[in-house]
Coordinates of C-alpha atoms in Angstrom, one line a residue:
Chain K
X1 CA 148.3 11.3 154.2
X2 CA 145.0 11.0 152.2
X3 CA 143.7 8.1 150.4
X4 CA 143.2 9.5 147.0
X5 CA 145.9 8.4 145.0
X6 CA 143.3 6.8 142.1
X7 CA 143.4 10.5 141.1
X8 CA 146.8 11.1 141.8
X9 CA 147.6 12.2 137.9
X10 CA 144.4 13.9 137.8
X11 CA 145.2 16.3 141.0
X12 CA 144.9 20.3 140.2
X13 CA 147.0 22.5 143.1
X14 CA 149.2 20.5 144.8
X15 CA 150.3 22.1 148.4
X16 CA 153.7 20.8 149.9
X17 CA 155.0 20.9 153.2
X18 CA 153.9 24.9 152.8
X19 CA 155.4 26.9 155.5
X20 CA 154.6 30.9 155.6
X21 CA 156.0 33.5 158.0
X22 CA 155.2 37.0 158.3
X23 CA 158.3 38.5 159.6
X24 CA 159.1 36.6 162.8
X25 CA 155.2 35.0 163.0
X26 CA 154.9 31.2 161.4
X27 CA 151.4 31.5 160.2
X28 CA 151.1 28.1 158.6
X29 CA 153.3 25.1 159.3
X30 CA 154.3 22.8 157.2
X31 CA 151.1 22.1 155.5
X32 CA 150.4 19.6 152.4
X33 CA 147.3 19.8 150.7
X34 CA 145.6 18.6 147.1
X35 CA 142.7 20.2 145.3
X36 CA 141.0 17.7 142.3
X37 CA 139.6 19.3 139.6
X38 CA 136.0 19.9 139.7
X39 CA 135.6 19.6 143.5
X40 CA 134.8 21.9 145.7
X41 CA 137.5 21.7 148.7
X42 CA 136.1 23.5 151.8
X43 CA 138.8 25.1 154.3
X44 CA 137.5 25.5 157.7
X45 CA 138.9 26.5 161.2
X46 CA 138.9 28.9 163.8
X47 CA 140.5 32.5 163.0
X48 CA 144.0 33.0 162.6
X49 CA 144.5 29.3 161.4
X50 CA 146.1 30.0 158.7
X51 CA 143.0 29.8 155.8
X52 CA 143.1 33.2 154.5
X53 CA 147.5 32.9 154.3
X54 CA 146.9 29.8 152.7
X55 CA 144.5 31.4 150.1
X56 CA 146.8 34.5 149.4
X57 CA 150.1 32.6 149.0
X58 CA 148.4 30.3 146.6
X59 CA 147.5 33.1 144.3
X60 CA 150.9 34.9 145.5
X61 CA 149.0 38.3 146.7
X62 CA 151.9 38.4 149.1
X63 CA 154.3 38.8 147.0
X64 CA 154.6 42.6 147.4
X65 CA 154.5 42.2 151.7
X66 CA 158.3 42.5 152.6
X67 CA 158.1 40.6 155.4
X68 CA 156.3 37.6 153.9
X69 CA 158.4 34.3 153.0
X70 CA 157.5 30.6 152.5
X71 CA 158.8 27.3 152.6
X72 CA 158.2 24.2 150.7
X73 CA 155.9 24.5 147.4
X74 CA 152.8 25.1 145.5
X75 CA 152.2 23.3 142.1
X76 CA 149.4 23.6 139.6
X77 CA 149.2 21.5 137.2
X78 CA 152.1 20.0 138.4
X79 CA 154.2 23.2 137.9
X80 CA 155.6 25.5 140.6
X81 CA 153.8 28.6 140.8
X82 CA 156.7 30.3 142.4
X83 CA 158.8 29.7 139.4
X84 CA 161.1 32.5 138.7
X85 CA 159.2 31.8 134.7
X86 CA 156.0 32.3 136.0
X87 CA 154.2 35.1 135.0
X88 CA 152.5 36.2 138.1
X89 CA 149.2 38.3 136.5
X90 CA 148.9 35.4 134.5
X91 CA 149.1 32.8 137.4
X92 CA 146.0 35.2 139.4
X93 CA 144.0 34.1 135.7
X94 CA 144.8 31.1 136.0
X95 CA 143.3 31.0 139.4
X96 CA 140.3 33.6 140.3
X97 CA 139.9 34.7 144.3
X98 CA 136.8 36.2 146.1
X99 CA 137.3 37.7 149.3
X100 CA 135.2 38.0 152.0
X101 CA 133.9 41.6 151.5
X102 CA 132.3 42.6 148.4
X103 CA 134.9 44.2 146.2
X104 CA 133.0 46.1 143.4
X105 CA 135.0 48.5 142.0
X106 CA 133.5 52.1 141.6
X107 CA 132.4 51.6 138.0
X108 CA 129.4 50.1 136.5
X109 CA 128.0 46.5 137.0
X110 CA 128.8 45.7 133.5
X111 CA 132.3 47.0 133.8
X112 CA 133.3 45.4 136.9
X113 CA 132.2 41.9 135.4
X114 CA 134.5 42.4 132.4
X115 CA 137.2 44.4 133.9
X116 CA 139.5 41.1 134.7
X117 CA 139.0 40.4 130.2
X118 CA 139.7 44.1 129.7
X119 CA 143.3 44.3 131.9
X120 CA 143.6 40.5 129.8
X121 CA 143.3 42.4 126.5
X122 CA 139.6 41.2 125.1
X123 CA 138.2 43.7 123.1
X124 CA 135.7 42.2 121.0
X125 CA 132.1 43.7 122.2
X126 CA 130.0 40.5 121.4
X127 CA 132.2 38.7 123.6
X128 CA 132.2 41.0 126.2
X129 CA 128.7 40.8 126.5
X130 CA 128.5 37.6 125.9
X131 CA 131.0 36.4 129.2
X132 CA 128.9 39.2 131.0
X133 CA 126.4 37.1 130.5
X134 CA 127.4 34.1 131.4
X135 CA 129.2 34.8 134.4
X136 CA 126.0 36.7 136.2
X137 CA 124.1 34.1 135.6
X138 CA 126.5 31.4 137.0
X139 CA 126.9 33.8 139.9
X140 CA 123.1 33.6 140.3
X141 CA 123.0 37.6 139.9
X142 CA 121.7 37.7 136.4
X143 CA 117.8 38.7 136.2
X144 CA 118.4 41.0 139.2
X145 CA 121.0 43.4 137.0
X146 CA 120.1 42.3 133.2
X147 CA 118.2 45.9 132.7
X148 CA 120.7 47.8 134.5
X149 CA 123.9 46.8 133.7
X150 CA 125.3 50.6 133.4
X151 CA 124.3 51.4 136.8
X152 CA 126.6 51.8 139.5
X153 CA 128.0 48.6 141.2
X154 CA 128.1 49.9 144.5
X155 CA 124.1 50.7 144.5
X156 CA 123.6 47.0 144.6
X157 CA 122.6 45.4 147.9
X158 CA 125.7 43.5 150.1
X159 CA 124.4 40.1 148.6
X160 CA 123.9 41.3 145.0
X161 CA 127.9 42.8 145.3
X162 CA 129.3 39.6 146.6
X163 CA 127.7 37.5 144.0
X164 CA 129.1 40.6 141.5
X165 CA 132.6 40.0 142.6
X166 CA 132.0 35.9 141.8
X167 CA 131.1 36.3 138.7
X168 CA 133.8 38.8 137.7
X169 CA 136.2 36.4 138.9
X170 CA 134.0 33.7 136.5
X171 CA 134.5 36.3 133.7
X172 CA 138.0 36.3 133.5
X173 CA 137.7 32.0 133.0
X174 CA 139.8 30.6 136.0
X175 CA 140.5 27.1 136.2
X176 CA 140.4 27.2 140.3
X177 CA 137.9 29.6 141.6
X178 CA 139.1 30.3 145.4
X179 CA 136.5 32.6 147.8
X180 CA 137.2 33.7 151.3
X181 CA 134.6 33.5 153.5
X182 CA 132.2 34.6 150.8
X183 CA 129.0 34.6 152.9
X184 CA 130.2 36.3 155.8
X185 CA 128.4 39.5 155.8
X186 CA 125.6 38.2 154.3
X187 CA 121.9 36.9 155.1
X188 CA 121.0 33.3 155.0
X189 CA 119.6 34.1 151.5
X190 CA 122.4 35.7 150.1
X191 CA 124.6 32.6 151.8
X192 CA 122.3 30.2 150.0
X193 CA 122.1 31.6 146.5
X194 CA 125.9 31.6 146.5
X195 CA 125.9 27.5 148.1
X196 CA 123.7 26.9 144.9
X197 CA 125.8 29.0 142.5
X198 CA 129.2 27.1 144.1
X199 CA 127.2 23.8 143.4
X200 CA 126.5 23.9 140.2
X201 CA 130.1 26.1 139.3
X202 CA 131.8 22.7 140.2
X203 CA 131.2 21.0 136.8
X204 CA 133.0 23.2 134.8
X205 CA 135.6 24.6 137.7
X206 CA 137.5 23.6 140.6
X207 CA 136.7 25.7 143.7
X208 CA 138.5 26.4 147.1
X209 CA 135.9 27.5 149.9
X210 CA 136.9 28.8 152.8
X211 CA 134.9 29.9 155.8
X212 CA 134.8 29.7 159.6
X213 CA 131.3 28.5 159.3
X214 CA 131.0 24.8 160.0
X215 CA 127.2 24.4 158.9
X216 CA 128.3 25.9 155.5
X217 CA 131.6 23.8 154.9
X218 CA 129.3 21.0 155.7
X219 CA 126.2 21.5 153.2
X220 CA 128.4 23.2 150.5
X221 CA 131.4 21.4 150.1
X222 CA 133.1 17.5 148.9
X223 CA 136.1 17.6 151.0
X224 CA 137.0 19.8 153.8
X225 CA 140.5 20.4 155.7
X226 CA 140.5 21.4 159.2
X227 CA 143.4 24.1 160.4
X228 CA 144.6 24.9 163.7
X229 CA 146.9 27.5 164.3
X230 CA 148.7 27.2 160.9
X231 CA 148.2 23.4 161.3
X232 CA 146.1 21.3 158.6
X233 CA 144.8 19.1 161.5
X234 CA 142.9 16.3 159.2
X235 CA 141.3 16.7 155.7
X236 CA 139.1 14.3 153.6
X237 CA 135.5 13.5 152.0
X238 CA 133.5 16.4 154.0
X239 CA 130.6 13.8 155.3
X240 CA 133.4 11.1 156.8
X241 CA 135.0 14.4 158.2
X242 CA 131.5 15.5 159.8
X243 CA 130.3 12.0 161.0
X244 CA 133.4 10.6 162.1
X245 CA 136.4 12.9 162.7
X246 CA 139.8 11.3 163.3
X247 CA 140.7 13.7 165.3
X248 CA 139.5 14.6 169.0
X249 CA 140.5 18.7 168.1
X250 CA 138.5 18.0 164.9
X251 CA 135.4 17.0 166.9
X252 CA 136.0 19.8 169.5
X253 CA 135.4 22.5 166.6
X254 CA 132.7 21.2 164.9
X255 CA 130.8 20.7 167.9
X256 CA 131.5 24.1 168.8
X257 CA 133.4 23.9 171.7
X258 CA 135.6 26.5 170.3
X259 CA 136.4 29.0 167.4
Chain D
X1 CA 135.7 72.3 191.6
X2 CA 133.0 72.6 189.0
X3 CA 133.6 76.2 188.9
X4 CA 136.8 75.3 187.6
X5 CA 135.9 72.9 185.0
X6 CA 133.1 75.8 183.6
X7 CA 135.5 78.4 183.5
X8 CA 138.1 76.8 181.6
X9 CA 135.5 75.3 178.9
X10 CA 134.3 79.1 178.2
X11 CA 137.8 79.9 177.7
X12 CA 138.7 77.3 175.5
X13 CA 135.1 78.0 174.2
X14 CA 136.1 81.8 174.0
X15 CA 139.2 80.5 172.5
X16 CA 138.1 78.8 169.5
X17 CA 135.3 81.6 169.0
X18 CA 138.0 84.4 169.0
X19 CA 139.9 83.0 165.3
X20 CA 136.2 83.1 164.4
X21 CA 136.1 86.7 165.0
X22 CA 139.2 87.4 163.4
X23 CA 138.1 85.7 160.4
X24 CA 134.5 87.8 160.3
X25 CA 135.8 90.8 161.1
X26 CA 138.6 90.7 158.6
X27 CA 135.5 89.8 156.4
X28 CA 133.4 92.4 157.0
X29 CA 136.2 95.3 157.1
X30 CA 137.2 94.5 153.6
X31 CA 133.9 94.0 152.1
X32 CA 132.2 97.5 154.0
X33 CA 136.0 99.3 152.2
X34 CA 135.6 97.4 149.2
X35 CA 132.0 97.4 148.0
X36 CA 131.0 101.1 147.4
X37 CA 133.2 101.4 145.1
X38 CA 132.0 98.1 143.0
X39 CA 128.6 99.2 143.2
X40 CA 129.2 103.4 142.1
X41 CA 131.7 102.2 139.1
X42 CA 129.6 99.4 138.5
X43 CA 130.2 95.9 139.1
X44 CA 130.4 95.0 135.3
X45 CA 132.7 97.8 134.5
X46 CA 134.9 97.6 137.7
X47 CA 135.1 93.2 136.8
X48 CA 135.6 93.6 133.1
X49 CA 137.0 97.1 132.4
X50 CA 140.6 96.3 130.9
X51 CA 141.9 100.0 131.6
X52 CA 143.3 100.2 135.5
X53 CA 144.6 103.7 135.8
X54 CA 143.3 104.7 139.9
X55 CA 144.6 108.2 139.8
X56 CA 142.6 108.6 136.8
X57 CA 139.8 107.4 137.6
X58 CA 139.7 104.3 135.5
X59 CA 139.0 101.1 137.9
X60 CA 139.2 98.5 135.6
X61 CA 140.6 95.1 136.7
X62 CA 140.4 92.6 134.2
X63 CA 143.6 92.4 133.6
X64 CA 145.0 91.8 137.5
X65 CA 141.9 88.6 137.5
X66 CA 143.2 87.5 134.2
X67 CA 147.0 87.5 135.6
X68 CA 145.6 85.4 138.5
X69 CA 143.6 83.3 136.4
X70 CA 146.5 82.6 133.9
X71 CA 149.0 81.9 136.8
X72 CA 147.0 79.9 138.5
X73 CA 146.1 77.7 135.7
X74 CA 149.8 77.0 134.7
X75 CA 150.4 76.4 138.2
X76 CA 147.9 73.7 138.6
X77 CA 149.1 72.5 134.9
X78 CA 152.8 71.8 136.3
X79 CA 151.7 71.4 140.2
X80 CA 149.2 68.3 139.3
X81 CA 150.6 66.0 137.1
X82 CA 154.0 66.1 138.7
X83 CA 152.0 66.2 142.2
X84 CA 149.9 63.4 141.8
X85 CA 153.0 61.2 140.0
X86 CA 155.0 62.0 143.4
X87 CA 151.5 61.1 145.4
X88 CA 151.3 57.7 143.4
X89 CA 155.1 56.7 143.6
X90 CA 154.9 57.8 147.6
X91 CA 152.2 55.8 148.4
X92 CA 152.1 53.0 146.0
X93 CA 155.6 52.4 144.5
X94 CA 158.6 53.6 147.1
X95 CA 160.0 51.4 149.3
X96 CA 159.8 52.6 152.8
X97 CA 163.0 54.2 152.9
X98 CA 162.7 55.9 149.9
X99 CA 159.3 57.2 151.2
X100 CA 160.8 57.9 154.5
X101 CA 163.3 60.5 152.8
X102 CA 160.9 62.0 150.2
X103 CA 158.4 62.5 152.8
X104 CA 160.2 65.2 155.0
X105 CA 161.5 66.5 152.0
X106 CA 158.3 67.2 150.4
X107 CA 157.3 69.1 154.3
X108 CA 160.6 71.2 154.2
X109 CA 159.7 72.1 150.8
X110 CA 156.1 73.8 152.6
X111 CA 158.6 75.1 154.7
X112 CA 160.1 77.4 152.3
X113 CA 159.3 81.4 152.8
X114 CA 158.2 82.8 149.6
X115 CA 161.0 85.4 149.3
X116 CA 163.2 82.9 148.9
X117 CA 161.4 81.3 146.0
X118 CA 160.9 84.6 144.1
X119 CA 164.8 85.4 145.2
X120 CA 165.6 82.2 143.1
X121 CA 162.9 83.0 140.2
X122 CA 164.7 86.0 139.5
X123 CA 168.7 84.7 139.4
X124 CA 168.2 81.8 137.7
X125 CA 164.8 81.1 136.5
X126 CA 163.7 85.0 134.7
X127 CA 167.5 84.7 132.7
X128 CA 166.9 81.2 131.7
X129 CA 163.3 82.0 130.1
X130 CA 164.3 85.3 128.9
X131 CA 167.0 83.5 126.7
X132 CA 165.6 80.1 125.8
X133 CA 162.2 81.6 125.1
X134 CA 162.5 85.4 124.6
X135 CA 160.5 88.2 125.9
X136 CA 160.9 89.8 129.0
X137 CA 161.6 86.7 131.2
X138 CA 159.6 88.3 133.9
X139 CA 156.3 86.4 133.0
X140 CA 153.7 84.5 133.4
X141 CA 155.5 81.0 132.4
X142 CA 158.4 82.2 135.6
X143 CA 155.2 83.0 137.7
X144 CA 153.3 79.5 136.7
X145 CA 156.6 77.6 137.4
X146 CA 157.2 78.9 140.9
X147 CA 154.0 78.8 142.0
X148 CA 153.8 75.1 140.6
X149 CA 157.0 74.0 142.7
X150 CA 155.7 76.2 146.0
X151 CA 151.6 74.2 145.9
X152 CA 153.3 71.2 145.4
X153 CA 154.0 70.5 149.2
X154 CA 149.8 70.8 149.2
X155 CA 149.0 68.5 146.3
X156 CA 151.0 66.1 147.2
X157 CA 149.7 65.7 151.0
X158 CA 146.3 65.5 150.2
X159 CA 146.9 63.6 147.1
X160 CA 148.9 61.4 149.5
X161 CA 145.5 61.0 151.4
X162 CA 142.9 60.4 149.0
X163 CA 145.2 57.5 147.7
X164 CA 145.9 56.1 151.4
X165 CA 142.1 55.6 151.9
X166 CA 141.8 53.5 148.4
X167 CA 140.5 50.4 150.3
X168 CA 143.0 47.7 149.9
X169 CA 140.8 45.5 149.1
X170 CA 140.0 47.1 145.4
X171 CA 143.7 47.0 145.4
X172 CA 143.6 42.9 145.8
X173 CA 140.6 42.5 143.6
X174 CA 142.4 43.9 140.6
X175 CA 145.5 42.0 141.3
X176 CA 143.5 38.6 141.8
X177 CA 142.5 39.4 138.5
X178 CA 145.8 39.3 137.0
X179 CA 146.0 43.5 136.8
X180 CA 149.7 44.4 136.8
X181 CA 150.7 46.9 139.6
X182 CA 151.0 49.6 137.4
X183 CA 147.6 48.6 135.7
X184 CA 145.8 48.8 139.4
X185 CA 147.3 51.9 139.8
X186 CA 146.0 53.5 136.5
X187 CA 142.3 51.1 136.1
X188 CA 141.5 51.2 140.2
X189 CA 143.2 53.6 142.4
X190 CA 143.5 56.7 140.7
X191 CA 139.9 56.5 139.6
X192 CA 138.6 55.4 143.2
X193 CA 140.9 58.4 144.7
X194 CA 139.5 60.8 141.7
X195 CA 137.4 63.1 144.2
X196 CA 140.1 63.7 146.7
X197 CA 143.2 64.3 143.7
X198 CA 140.6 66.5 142.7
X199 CA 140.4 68.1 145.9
X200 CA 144.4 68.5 146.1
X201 CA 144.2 70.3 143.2
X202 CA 141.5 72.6 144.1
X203 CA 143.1 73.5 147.8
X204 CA 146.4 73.8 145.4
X205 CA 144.5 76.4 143.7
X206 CA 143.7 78.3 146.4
X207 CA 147.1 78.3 147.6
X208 CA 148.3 79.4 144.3
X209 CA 145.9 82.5 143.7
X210 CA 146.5 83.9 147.1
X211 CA 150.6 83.7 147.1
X212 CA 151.5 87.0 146.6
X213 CA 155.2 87.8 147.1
X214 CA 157.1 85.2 145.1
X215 CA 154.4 86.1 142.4
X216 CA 155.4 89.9 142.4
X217 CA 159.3 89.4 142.3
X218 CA 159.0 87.5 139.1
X219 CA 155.5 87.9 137.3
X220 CA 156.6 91.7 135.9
X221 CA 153.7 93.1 137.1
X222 CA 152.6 94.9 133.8
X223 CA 148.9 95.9 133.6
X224 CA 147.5 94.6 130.3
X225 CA 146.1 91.3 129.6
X226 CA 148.5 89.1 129.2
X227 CA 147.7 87.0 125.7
X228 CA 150.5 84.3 126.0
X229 CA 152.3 83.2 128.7
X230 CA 155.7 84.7 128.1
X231 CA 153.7 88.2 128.4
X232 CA 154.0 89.9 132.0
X233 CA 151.3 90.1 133.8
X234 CA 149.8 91.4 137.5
X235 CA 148.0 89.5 139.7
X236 CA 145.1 90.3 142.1
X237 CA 147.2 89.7 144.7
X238 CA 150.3 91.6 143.6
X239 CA 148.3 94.7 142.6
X240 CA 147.1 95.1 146.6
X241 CA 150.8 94.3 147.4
X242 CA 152.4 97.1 145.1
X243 CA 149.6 99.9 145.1
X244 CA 148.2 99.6 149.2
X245 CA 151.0 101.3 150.1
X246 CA 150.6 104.6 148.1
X247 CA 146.4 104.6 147.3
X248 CA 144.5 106.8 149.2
X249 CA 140.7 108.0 148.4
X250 CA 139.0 105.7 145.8
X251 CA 142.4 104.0 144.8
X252 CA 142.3 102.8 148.3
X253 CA 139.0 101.6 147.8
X254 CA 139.7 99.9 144.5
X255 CA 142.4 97.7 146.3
X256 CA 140.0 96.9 149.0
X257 CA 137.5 95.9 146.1
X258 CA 140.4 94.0 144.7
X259 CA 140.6 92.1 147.9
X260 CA 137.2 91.7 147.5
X261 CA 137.3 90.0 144.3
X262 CA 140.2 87.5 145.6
X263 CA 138.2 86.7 148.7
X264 CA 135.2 85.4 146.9
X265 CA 137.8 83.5 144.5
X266 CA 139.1 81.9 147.6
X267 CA 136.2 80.9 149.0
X268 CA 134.7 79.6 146.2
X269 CA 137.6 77.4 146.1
X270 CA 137.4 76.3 150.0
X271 CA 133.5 75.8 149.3
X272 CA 134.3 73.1 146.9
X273 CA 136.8 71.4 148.4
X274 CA 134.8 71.4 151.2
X275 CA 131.9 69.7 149.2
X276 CA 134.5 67.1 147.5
X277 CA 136.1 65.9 151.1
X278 CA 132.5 65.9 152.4
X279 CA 131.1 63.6 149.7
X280 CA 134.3 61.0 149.6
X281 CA 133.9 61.0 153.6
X282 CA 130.6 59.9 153.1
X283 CA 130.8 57.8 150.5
X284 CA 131.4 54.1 152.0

């Protein structure tokens, strides 16, 4: 149980007692989780825990995999997201997702950035521009593409495309901004530019990071959960996590002793 | 031991070379029979002359690569869209035991002879155009339709293909951004799989200009150039089938040059393809 209940009202995605199977494979047991708003939650734990599951049942990608069911439930905002109501394309608005490789799609840079307001129906030029805008530069990408926004996304470097697919999830204005292991294929450049762009996001959104890299969920994030095997093992203010895990499998991973 | 092992790679080697042969030599025989002839009438005269009359001397044959051209087209105009929807709802849309049905289906429809496809153009297809539309019913419409139904097998497979190596994860990108399936579908996939629909179509094409029997048994074989498609027409194809076995002298040779004139067609078309798969195998 976590200690947070000052901002009990306040909490954004509420996760509970989340069970997913694939087929006959449990890939996360019986998990509860909160994100607040305008945190950034880190996810960390060795492969196969049960992050990336976590990440795609939350924005209900699996929902087409016919061997995918879950147990227990997922609110934002206090309302089910699994709600036979909810409009599903609207839900994936509500809450953007980067994964962990760079997903430009084989159109222009500008065009990528605004094709999530496009499928939403935004016409207007100026405001397409303008969101353009905005979201490159909170993605950190801006004054490397400004004079060539009508080139090809996929001519960009690995680094330049990741940050691309951040801020044409920004674009489409999420309220929770989750990325899978962003930074994986990147250099410690890249990794940093998007730390920065994640730190300064937080004011005005409420981000999900996951990644298997423990130096990163330590410099980048304000809380961090630890999974095991489909287990959330412990989860709470990142440094008290870092300094002073309460548990021993906790301290095994962040040492390094596996994963 | 190694003896053994040497001999049997120059076999297989010999092997492989041999359909190589085949292929060069059934080049060269038909271009060294077909060329004179192009070059004494003249190669514009022989490719544009509208008046095919070999006994006569007039070696015109316009309108046989017109025919071609004509069928071909309405081929591809019936065999794409419908090929690429089956392509999309196979790969995309079906549930797997929909798919697993269509699929063999779609194989048994390759499977086909032609005969049989121009048997059933003339019962029930010629009638049905000859009184819903008029004219002859033997035409180029019956021709197009046929030949539309018999590439689809084709389009469909490599259509098939080109959307299978969409990389999912454009497919989840688009849906994380609240695209509905159908608009991923229209917005991501078919424009990521452009250069290999494009190649179904052009290996579709190829198939479709070289078919010759099921073309003959309902196209009417008339030489004039056709002007709409309920006209009957002759392809370049169907003029060597009908004529080969009569021609003799420079009628023989015009057929040959005929051949000639389809074999660069063809290869044209295997030349692009060719190109397109190379370029989307390099391309990520």
């Amino acid at each position: 149980m976590e200690l947070h209940d000052r901002r009990e009202e306040k909490c954004k995605l509420r996760v509970e007692n989340l069970s997913v199977f694939y087929g006959a494979v449990q890939a996360i047991k019986s998990l509860s989780l909160r994100v607040y708003p305008n945190e950034i939650l880190g996810i960390t734990g060795p492969s196969s825990g049960g992050k990336t599951s976590l990440l795609h049942t939350i924005n209900r990608l699996n929902d087409r995999i016919p061997t995918y069911r879950h147990e227990g439930r997922v609110l934002l905002d206090g309302d089910d997201i699994y709600h036979p109501d909810v409009d599903v394309n609207q839900l994936r608005r509500r809450i953007g997702i980067v994964f962990d490789l760079p997903t430009p799609l084989p159109k222009t840079i500008f065009e990528n950035v605004v094709f999530g307001l496009r499928v939403a129906g935004v016409r207007n030029r100026t405001v397409l521009q303008e969101r353009t805008e905005q979201a490159l530069r909170d993605a950190i990408l801006w004054d490397e593409v400004k004079d060539r926004l009508n080139q090809p996304a996929l001519r960009l470097s690995g680094g330049q495309q990741q940050r691309l697919s951040i801020a044409r999830a920004l674009a489409a204005q999420p309220e929770i901004v989750m990325l899978d292991e962003p930074c994986s294929g990147l250099d410690p450049i890249s990794t940093l530019k998007i730390e920065q762009a994640l730190w300064d996001l937080k004011e005005r959104y409420t981000i999900v990071l996951v990644s298997q890299n423990v130096q990163q969920t330590s410099r980048a994030t304000d809380r961090a959960a630890f999974l095991l095997m489909g287990e959330l093992v412990e989860c709470g203010p990142t440094a008290e996590m870092f300094t002073n895990p309460r548990d021993s499998r906790t301290a095994d991973f962040l040492e390094g002793r596996f994963g | 031991m190694r003896l053994r092992e040497f001999v049997i790679e120059k076999l297989l080697f010999i092997a492989a070379l041999s359909s190589l042969a085949v292929l060069a030599l059934i080049a060269v025989f038909v271009f060294i029979e077909g060329t004179p002839i192009m070059l004494r009438e003249g190669l514009g005269s022989f490719l544009l002359g509208a008046k095919w009359a070999p006994t006569k001397g007039s070696f015109g044959i316009l309108p046989m690569i017109m025919g071609s051209i004509w069928v071909t087209v309405g081929a591809l105009l019936i065999a794409g869209p419908v090929g690429v929807a089956c392509a999309v709802f196979l790969v995309e849309i079906a549930p797997r035991q929909v798919a697993d049905v269509v699929r063999p289906a779609i194989q048994l429809l390759a499977g086909i002879p032609s005969v049989v496809y121009g048997f059933i153009g003339i019962v029930v297809l010629v009638p049905f155009i000859r009184e819903t539309f008029g004219g002859p019913g033997l035409s180029i419409l019956s021709a197009a339709i046929i030949l539309g139904v018999m590439v689809l097998p084709t389009v469909i497979s490599i259509a098939q293909n080109a959307l299978e190596a969409v990389p999912v994860e454009y497919k989840q990108g688009a849906l994380a951004l609240g695209c509905t399936h159908w608009q991923t579908i229209l917005l991501v996939i078919l424009p990521t799989a452009r250069t290999g629909l494009i190649t179904a179509l052009v290996l579709g094409m190829g198939r479709a200009v070289g078919e010759t029997m099921a073309v003959i048994m309902v196209v009417g074989n008339a030489v004039k150039l056709p002007i709409n498609p309920l006209d009957p027409a002759r392809t370049l194809t169907s003029n060597i089938a009908l004529e080969m076995a009569y021609a003799a002298g420079a009628h023989r040779e015009a057929l040959f040059a005929t051949g000639v004139v389809l074999f660069v067609f063809i290869m044209i078309l295997n030349a692009l393809a060719n190109m397109r798969l190379r370029r989307r195998g390099s391309h990520r």
